[in-house]
mmCIF file of C-alpha atoms in Angstrom:
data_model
loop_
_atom_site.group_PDB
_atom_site.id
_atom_site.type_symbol
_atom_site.label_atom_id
_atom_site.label_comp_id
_atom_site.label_asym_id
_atom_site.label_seq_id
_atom_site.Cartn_x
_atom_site.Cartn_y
_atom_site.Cartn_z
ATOM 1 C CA UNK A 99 28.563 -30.743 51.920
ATOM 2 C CA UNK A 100 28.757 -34.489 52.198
ATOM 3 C CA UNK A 101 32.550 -35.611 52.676
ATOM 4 C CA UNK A 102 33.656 -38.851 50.546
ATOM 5 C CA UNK A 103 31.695 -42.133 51.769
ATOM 6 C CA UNK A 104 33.228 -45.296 52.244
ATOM 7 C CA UNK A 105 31.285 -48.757 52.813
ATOM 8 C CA UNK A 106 32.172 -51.243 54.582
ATOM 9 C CA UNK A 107 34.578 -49.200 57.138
ATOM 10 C CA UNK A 108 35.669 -52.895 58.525
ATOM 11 C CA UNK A 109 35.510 -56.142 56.896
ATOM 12 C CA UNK A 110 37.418 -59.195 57.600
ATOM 13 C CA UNK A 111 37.673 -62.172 55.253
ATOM 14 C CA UNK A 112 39.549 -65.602 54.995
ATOM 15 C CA UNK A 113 42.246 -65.520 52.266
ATOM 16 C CA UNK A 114 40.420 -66.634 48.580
ATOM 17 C CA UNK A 115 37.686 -64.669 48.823
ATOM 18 C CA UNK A 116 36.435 -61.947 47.196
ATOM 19 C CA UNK A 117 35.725 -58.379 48.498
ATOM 20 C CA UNK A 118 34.644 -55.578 47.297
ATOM 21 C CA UNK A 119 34.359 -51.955 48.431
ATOM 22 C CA UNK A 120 32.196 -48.689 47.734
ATOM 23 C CA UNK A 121 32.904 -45.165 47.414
ATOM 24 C CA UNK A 122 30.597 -42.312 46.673
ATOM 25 C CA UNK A 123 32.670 -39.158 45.989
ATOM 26 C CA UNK A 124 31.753 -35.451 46.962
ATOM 27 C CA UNK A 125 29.548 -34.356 44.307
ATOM 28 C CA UNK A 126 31.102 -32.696 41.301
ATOM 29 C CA UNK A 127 34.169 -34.025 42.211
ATOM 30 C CA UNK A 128 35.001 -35.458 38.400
ATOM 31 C CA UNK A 129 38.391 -37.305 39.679
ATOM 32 C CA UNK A 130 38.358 -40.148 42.179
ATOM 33 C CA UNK A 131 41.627 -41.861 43.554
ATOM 34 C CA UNK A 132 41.735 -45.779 45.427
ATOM 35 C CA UNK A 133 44.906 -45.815 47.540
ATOM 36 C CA UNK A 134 45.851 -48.617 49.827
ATOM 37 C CA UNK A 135 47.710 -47.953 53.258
ATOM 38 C CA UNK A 136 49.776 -50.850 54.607
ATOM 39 C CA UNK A 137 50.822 -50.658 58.045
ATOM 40 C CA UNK A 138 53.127 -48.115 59.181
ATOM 41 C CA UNK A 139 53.349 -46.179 55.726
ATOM 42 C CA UNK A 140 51.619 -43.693 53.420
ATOM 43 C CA UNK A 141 48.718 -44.029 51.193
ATOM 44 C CA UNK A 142 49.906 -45.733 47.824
ATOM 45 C CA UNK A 143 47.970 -44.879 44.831
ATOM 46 C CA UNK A 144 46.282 -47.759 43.529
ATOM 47 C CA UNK A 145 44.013 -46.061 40.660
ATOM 48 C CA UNK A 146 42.630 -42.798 39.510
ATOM 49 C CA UNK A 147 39.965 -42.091 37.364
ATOM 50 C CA UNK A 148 39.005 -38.720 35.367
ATOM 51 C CA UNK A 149 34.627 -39.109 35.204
ATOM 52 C CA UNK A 150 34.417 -42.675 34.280
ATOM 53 C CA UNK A 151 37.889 -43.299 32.866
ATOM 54 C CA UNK A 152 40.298 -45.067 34.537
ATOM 55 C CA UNK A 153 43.378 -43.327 33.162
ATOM 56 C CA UNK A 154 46.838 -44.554 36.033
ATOM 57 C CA UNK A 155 45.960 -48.037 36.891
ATOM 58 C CA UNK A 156 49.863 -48.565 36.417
ATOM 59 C CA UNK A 157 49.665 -49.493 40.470
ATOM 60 C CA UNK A 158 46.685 -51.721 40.430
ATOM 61 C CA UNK A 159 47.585 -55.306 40.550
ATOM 62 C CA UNK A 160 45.419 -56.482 37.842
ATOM 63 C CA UNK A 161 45.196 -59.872 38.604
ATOM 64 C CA UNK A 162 43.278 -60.160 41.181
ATOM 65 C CA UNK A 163 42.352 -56.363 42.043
ATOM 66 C CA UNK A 164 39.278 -54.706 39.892
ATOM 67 C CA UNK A 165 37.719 -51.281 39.499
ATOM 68 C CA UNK A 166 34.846 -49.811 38.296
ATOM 69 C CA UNK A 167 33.346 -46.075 37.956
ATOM 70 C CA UNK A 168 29.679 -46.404 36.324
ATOM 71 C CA UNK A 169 28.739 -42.985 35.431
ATOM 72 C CA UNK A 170 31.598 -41.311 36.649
ATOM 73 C CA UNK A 171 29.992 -40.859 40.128
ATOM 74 C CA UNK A 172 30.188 -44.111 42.917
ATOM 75 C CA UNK A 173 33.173 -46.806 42.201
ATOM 76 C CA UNK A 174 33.493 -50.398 43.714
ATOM 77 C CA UNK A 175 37.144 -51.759 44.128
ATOM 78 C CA UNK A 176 37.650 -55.396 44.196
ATOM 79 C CA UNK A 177 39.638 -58.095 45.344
ATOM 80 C CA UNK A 178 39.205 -61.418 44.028
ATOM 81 C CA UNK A 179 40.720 -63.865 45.286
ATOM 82 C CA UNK A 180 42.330 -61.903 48.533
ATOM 83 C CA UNK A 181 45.849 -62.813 50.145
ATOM 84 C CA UNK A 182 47.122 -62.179 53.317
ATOM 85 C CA UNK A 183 49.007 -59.459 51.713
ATOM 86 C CA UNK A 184 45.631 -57.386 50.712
ATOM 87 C CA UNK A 185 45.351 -57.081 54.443
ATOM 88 C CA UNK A 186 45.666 -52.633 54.643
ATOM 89 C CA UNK A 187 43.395 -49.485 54.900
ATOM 90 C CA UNK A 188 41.406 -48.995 51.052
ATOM 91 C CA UNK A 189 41.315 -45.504 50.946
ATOM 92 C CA UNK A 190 39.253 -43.756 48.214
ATOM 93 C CA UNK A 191 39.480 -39.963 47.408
ATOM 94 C CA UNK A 192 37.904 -37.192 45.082
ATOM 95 C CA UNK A 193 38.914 -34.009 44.305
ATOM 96 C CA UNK A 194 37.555 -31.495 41.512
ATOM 97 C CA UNK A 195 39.676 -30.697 38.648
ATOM 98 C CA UNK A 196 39.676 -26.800 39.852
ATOM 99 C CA UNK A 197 41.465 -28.076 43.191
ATOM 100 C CA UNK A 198 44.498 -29.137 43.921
ATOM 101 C CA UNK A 199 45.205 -31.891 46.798
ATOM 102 C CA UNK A 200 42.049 -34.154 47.777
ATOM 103 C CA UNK A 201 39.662 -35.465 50.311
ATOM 104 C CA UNK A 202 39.856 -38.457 51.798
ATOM 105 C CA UNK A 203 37.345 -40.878 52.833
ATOM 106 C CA UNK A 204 37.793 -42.710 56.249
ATOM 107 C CA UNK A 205 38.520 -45.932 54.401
ATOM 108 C CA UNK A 206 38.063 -49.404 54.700
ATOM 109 C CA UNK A 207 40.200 -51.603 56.865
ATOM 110 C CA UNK A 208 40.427 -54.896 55.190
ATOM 111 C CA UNK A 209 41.979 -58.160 57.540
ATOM 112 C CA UNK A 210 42.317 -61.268 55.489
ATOM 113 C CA UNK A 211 42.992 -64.148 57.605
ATOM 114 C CA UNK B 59 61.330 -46.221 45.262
ATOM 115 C CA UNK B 60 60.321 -44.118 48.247
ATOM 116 C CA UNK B 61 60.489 -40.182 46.892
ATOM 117 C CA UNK B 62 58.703 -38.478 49.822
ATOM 118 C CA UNK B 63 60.302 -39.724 53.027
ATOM 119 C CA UNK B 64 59.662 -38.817 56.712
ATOM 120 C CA UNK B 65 62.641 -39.704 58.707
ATOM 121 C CA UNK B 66 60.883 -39.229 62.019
ATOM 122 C CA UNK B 67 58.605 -41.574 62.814
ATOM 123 C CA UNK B 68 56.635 -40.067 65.928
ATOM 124 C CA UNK B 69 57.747 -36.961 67.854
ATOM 125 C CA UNK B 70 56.596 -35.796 71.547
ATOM 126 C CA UNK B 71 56.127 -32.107 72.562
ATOM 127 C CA UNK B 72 54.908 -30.457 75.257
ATOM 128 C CA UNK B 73 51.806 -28.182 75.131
ATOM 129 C CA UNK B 74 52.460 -24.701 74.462
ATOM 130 C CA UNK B 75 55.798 -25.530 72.536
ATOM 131 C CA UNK B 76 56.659 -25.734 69.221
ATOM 132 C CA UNK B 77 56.422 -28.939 66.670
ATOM 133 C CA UNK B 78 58.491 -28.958 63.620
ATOM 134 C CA UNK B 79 57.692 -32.446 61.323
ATOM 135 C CA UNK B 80 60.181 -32.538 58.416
ATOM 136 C CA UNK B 81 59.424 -34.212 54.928
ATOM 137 C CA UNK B 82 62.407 -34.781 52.669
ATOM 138 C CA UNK B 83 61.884 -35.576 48.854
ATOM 139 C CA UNK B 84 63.997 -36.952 45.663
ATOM 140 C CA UNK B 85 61.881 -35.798 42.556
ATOM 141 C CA UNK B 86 63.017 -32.315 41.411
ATOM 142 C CA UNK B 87 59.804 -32.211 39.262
ATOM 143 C CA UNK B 88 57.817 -31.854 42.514
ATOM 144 C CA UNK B 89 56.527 -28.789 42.776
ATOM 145 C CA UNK B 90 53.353 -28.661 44.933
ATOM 146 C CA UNK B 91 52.890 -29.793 48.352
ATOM 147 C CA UNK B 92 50.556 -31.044 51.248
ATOM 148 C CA UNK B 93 50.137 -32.267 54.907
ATOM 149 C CA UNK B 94 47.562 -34.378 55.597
ATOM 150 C CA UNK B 95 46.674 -35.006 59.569
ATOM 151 C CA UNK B 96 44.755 -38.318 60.389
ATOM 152 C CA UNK B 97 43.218 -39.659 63.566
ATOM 153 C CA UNK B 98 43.217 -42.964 64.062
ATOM 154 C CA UNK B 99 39.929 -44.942 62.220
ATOM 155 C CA UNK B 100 39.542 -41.616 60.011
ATOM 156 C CA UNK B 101 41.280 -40.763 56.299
ATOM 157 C CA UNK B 102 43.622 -38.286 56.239
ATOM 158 C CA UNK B 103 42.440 -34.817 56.002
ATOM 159 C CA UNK B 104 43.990 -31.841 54.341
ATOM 160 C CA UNK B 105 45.878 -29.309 56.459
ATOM 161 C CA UNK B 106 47.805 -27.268 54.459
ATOM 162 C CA UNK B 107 49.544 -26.409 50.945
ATOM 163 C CA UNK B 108 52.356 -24.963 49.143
ATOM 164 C CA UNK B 109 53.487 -24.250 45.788
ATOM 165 C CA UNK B 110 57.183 -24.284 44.752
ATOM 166 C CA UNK B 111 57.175 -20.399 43.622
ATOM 167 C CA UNK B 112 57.115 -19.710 47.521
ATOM 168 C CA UNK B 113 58.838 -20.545 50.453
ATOM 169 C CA UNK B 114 56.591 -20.186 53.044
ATOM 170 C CA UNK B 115 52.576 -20.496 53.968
ATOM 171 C CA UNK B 116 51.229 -19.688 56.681
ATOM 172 C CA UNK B 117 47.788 -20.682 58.218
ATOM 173 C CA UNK B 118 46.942 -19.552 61.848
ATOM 174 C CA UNK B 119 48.932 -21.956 63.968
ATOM 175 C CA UNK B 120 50.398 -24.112 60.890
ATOM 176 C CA UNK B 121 53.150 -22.782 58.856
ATOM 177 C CA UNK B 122 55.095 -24.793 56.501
ATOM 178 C CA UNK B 123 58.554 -24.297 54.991
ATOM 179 C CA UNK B 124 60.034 -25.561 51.780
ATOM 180 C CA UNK B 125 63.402 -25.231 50.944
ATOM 181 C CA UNK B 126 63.644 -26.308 46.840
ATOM 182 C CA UNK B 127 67.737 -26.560 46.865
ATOM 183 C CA UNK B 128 67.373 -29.378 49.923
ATOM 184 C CA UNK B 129 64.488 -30.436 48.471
ATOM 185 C CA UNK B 130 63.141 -30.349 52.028
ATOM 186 C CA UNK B 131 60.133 -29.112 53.737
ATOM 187 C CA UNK B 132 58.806 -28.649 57.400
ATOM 188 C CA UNK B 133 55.563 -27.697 59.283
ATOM 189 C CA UNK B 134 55.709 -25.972 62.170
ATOM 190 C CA UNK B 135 52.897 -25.851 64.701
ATOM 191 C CA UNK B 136 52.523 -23.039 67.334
ATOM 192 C CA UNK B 137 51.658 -23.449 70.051
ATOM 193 C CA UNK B 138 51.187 -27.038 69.841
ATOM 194 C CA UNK B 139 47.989 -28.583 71.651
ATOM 195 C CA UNK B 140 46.900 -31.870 72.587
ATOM 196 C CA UNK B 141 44.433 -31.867 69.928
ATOM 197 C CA UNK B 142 47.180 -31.795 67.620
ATOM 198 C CA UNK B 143 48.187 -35.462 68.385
ATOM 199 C CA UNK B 144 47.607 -36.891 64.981
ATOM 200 C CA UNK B 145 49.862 -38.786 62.192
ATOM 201 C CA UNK B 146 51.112 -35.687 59.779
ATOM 202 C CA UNK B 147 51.481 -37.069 56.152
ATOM 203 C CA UNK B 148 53.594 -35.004 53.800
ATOM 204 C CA UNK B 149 52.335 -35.775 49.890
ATOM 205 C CA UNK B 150 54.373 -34.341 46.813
ATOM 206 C CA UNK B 151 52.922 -33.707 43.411
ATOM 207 C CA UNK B 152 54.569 -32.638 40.008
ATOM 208 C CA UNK B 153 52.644 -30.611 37.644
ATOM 209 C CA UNK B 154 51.179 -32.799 34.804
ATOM 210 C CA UNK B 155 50.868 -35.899 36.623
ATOM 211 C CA UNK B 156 47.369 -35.551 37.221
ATOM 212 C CA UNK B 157 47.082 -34.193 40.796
ATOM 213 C CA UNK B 158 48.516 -37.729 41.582
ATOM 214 C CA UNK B 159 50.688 -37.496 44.851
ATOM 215 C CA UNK B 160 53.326 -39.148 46.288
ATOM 216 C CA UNK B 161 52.758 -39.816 50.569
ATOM 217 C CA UNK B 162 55.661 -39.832 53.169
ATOM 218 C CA UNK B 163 55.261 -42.534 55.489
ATOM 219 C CA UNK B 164 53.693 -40.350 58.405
ATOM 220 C CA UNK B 165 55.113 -38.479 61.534
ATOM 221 C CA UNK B 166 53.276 -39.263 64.942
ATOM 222 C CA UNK B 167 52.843 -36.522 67.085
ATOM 223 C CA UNK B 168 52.001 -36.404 70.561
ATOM 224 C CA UNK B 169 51.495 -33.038 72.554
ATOM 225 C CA UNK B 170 51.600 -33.953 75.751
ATOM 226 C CA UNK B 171 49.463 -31.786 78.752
#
Protein backbone atom coordinates (compact mmCIF):
# COMPACT_ATOMS: atom_id res chain seq x y z
CA UNK A 1 0.00 0.00 0.00
CA UNK A 2 1.20 3.40 -1.07
CA UNK A 3 1.91 5.65 2.13
CA UNK A 4 0.64 9.47 1.86
CA UNK A 5 2.65 11.47 -0.99
CA UNK A 6 3.89 14.77 -0.59
CA UNK A 7 5.31 17.09 -3.54
CA UNK A 8 7.63 19.25 -3.39
CA UNK A 9 9.58 17.67 -0.20
CA UNK A 10 11.84 21.09 -0.32
CA UNK A 11 11.06 24.35 -1.73
CA UNK A 12 12.49 27.63 -0.93
CA UNK A 13 10.95 30.96 -1.93
CA UNK A 14 11.54 34.79 -1.38
CA UNK A 15 8.85 36.30 0.92
CA UNK A 16 5.57 37.50 -1.52
CA UNK A 17 5.34 34.70 -3.38
CA UNK A 18 3.10 32.16 -3.77
CA UNK A 19 3.48 28.37 -3.09
CA UNK A 20 1.63 25.73 -3.25
CA UNK A 21 1.83 22.08 -2.17
CA UNK A 22 0.36 18.51 -3.14
CA UNK A 23 -0.82 15.64 -1.31
CA UNK A 24 -2.23 12.41 -2.55
CA UNK A 25 -3.69 10.44 0.40
CA UNK A 26 -3.66 6.54 0.90
CA UNK A 27 -6.49 5.37 -1.03
CA UNK A 28 -9.82 5.10 0.70
CA UNK A 29 -8.63 7.19 3.20
CA UNK A 30 -11.98 9.66 3.13
CA UNK A 31 -10.30 12.24 5.79
CA UNK A 32 -7.18 14.23 5.02
CA UNK A 33 -5.44 16.63 7.62
CA UNK A 34 -2.66 19.79 6.55
CA UNK A 35 -0.63 20.47 9.70
CA UNK A 36 2.28 22.82 9.84
CA UNK A 37 5.42 22.09 12.13
CA UNK A 38 7.43 25.14 13.20
CA UNK A 39 10.71 24.55 14.57
CA UNK A 40 11.16 22.80 17.70
CA UNK A 41 7.34 21.92 18.24
CA UNK A 42 4.50 19.58 17.26
CA UNK A 43 2.44 19.36 14.22
CA UNK A 44 -0.41 22.10 14.43
CA UNK A 45 -3.50 21.33 12.63
CA UNK A 46 -4.04 23.64 9.95
CA UNK A 47 -7.22 21.95 8.14
CA UNK A 48 -9.14 18.76 7.85
CA UNK A 49 -11.37 17.67 5.40
CA UNK A 50 -14.13 14.73 5.47
CA UNK A 51 -14.17 13.57 1.23
CA UNK A 52 -14.18 16.93 -0.28
CA UNK A 53 -15.42 19.06 2.62
CA UNK A 54 -13.38 21.13 4.43
CA UNK A 55 -15.16 20.96 7.77
CA UNK A 56 -12.10 22.65 10.86
CA UNK A 57 -10.40 25.29 8.92
CA UNK A 58 -10.76 27.27 12.35
CA UNK A 59 -6.60 27.11 12.23
CA UNK A 60 -6.06 28.08 8.67
CA UNK A 61 -5.07 31.62 8.30
CA UNK A 62 -7.38 32.54 5.62
CA UNK A 63 -5.80 35.36 4.32
CA UNK A 64 -3.22 34.35 2.67
CA UNK A 65 -3.32 30.38 3.19
CA UNK A 66 -5.79 28.28 0.68
CA UNK A 67 -7.01 24.71 0.36
CA UNK A 68 -8.52 22.63 -1.94
CA UNK A 69 -9.76 18.79 -2.10
CA UNK A 70 -11.24 18.16 -5.79
CA UNK A 71 -12.94 14.94 -5.58
CA UNK A 72 -12.20 14.15 -2.22
CA UNK A 73 -8.93 12.38 -3.24
CA UNK A 74 -5.42 14.76 -3.91
CA UNK A 75 -5.47 18.42 -2.11
CA UNK A 76 -3.12 21.44 -2.89
CA UNK A 77 -2.40 23.88 0.09
CA UNK A 78 -1.44 27.34 -0.67
CA UNK A 79 0.33 30.23 0.37
CA UNK A 80 -0.12 33.39 -1.30
CA UNK A 81 1.69 35.86 -0.60
CA UNK A 82 4.34 33.90 1.88
CA UNK A 83 6.10 35.61 5.01
CA UNK A 84 9.01 34.76 6.72
CA UNK A 85 6.77 33.33 9.26
CA UNK A 86 5.31 30.48 6.72
CA UNK A 87 8.85 29.25 6.91
CA UNK A 88 7.94 25.29 8.75
CA UNK A 89 7.42 21.57 7.73
CA UNK A 90 3.59 21.30 5.68
CA UNK A 91 2.62 18.13 6.77
CA UNK A 92 -0.44 16.44 5.19
CA UNK A 93 -2.17 13.27 6.62
CA UNK A 94 -5.09 10.73 5.88
CA UNK A 95 -6.64 8.38 7.84
CA UNK A 96 -9.96 6.26 7.17
CA UNK A 97 -12.95 6.94 9.15
CA UNK A 98 -12.75 3.14 10.60
CA UNK A 99 -9.21 4.16 12.15
CA UNK A 100 -8.26 6.03 14.69
CA UNK A 101 -4.79 8.12 14.68
CA UNK A 102 -3.26 8.83 11.05
CA UNK A 103 -0.47 8.59 8.61
CA UNK A 104 1.71 11.03 7.90
CA UNK A 105 3.33 12.09 4.83
CA UNK A 106 7.09 13.13 4.94
CA UNK A 107 6.10 16.73 4.34
CA UNK A 108 7.25 19.65 2.75
CA UNK A 109 9.88 21.90 4.20
CA UNK A 110 9.07 25.35 3.13
CA UNK A 111 12.14 28.32 3.68
CA UNK A 112 10.92 31.73 2.74
CA UNK A 113 13.68 34.10 2.59
CA UNK B 1 -2.85 27.19 24.70
CA UNK B 2 -0.47 24.24 24.76
CA UNK B 3 -2.76 21.04 26.14
CA UNK B 4 -0.33 18.19 25.33
CA UNK B 5 3.07 19.16 26.70
CA UNK B 6 6.42 17.26 26.76
CA UNK B 7 8.56 18.67 29.43
CA UNK B 8 11.66 16.85 28.26
CA UNK B 9 13.03 17.99 25.40
CA UNK B 10 15.68 15.21 24.37
CA UNK B 11 16.77 12.35 26.66
CA UNK B 12 20.07 10.04 26.33
CA UNK B 13 20.14 6.29 27.25
CA UNK B 14 22.35 3.75 26.93
CA UNK B 15 21.69 0.61 24.79
CA UNK B 16 20.17 -2.16 26.53
CA UNK B 17 18.49 0.22 29.19
CA UNK B 18 15.32 1.47 29.61
CA UNK B 19 13.65 4.88 28.05
CA UNK B 20 10.68 6.33 29.69
CA UNK B 21 9.33 9.73 27.53
CA UNK B 22 6.52 11.36 29.56
CA UNK B 23 3.56 13.41 27.95
CA UNK B 24 1.49 15.50 30.33
CA UNK B 25 -2.01 16.91 29.21
CA UNK B 26 -4.77 19.64 30.41
CA UNK B 27 -8.05 18.56 28.53
CA UNK B 28 -10.03 16.07 30.68
CA UNK B 29 -12.12 15.32 27.51
CA UNK B 30 -9.04 13.55 26.08
CA UNK B 31 -9.54 10.25 25.95
CA UNK B 32 -7.46 8.52 23.23
CA UNK B 33 -3.86 8.59 22.73
CA UNK B 34 -0.73 8.24 20.39
CA UNK B 35 3.12 8.36 19.93
CA UNK B 36 4.33 9.20 16.86
CA UNK B 37 8.34 8.54 16.19
CA UNK B 38 9.97 10.67 13.34
CA UNK B 39 13.39 10.62 11.75
CA UNK B 40 14.69 13.50 10.66
CA UNK B 41 13.42 14.54 6.74
CA UNK B 42 10.45 11.90 7.30
CA UNK B 43 6.64 12.59 8.87
CA UNK B 44 5.95 11.19 11.90
CA UNK B 45 4.87 7.68 11.96
CA UNK B 46 2.51 5.92 14.27
CA UNK B 47 3.92 3.81 17.11
CA UNK B 48 1.46 3.10 19.42
CA UNK B 49 -2.17 3.75 21.01
CA UNK B 50 -4.29 3.85 23.96
CA UNK B 51 -7.72 4.37 24.94
CA UNK B 52 -8.75 5.95 28.29
CA UNK B 53 -10.80 2.69 29.51
CA UNK B 54 -7.20 1.15 30.05
CA UNK B 55 -4.16 1.84 31.65
CA UNK B 56 -1.72 0.13 29.92
CA UNK B 57 -0.72 -1.23 26.15
CA UNK B 58 1.72 -3.06 25.42
CA UNK B 59 3.47 -3.74 22.01
CA UNK B 60 6.72 -5.89 21.95
CA UNK B 61 9.35 -3.49 23.19
CA UNK B 62 6.89 -0.31 23.53
CA UNK B 63 4.57 -0.07 26.36
CA UNK B 64 2.78 2.98 27.27
CA UNK B 65 1.17 4.10 30.53
CA UNK B 66 -1.64 6.51 31.18
CA UNK B 67 -2.56 7.60 34.36
CA UNK B 68 -6.27 9.60 33.83
CA UNK B 69 -6.21 11.28 37.58
CA UNK B 70 -2.55 13.00 36.56
CA UNK B 71 -3.67 13.27 33.36
CA UNK B 72 -0.24 11.90 32.47
CA UNK B 73 1.13 9.32 30.24
CA UNK B 74 4.58 7.58 29.51
CA UNK B 75 6.19 5.14 26.98
CA UNK B 76 8.56 2.97 27.98
CA UNK B 77 11.00 1.28 25.63
CA UNK B 78 12.86 -2.01 26.49
CA UNK B 79 15.60 -2.56 25.80
CA UNK B 80 16.29 0.57 24.11
CA UNK B 81 18.44 0.42 20.76
CA UNK B 82 20.17 2.80 18.70
CA UNK B 83 17.61 2.53 16.15
CA UNK B 84 15.34 3.97 18.52
CA UNK B 85 16.98 7.47 18.28
CA UNK B 86 14.04 9.34 16.93
CA UNK B 87 11.79 12.50 18.13
CA UNK B 88 8.68 10.69 20.13
CA UNK B 89 5.51 12.90 19.66
CA UNK B 90 2.70 12.32 22.12
CA UNK B 91 -0.89 13.47 20.31
CA UNK B 92 -4.24 13.60 22.41
CA UNK B 93 -7.68 13.28 20.95
CA UNK B 94 -11.25 13.68 22.54
CA UNK B 95 -14.03 11.70 21.21
CA UNK B 96 -16.23 13.81 18.82
CA UNK B 97 -13.70 16.10 17.64
CA UNK B 98 -13.18 14.40 14.55
CA UNK B 99 -10.05 12.25 15.08
CA UNK B 100 -8.43 15.79 15.29
CA UNK B 101 -5.33 15.60 17.70
CA UNK B 102 -3.55 17.70 19.74
CA UNK B 103 0.77 17.12 19.38
CA UNK B 104 3.27 17.57 22.34
CA UNK B 105 6.19 19.35 21.26
CA UNK B 106 8.49 16.14 20.81
CA UNK B 107 11.04 14.24 23.08
CA UNK B 108 14.55 13.51 21.41
CA UNK B 109 15.95 10.38 22.15
CA UNK B 110 19.30 9.18 21.73
CA UNK B 111 20.40 5.49 22.60
CA UNK B 112 23.72 5.63 22.68
CA UNK B 113 26.11 2.22 21.71
Amino acid sequence: EAGVVQSPRYKIIEKKQPVAFWCNPISGHNTLYWYRQNLGQGPELLIRYENEEAVDDSQLPKDRFSAERLKGVDSTLKIQPAELGDSAVYLCASSSTALYGYTFGSGTRLTVV
Amino acid sequence: DQQVKQNSPSLSVQEGRISILNCDYTNSMFDYFLWYKKYPAEGPTFLISISSIKDKNEDGRFTVFLNKSAKHLSLHIVPSQPGDSAVYFCAASARGTGNQFYFGTGTSLTVIP
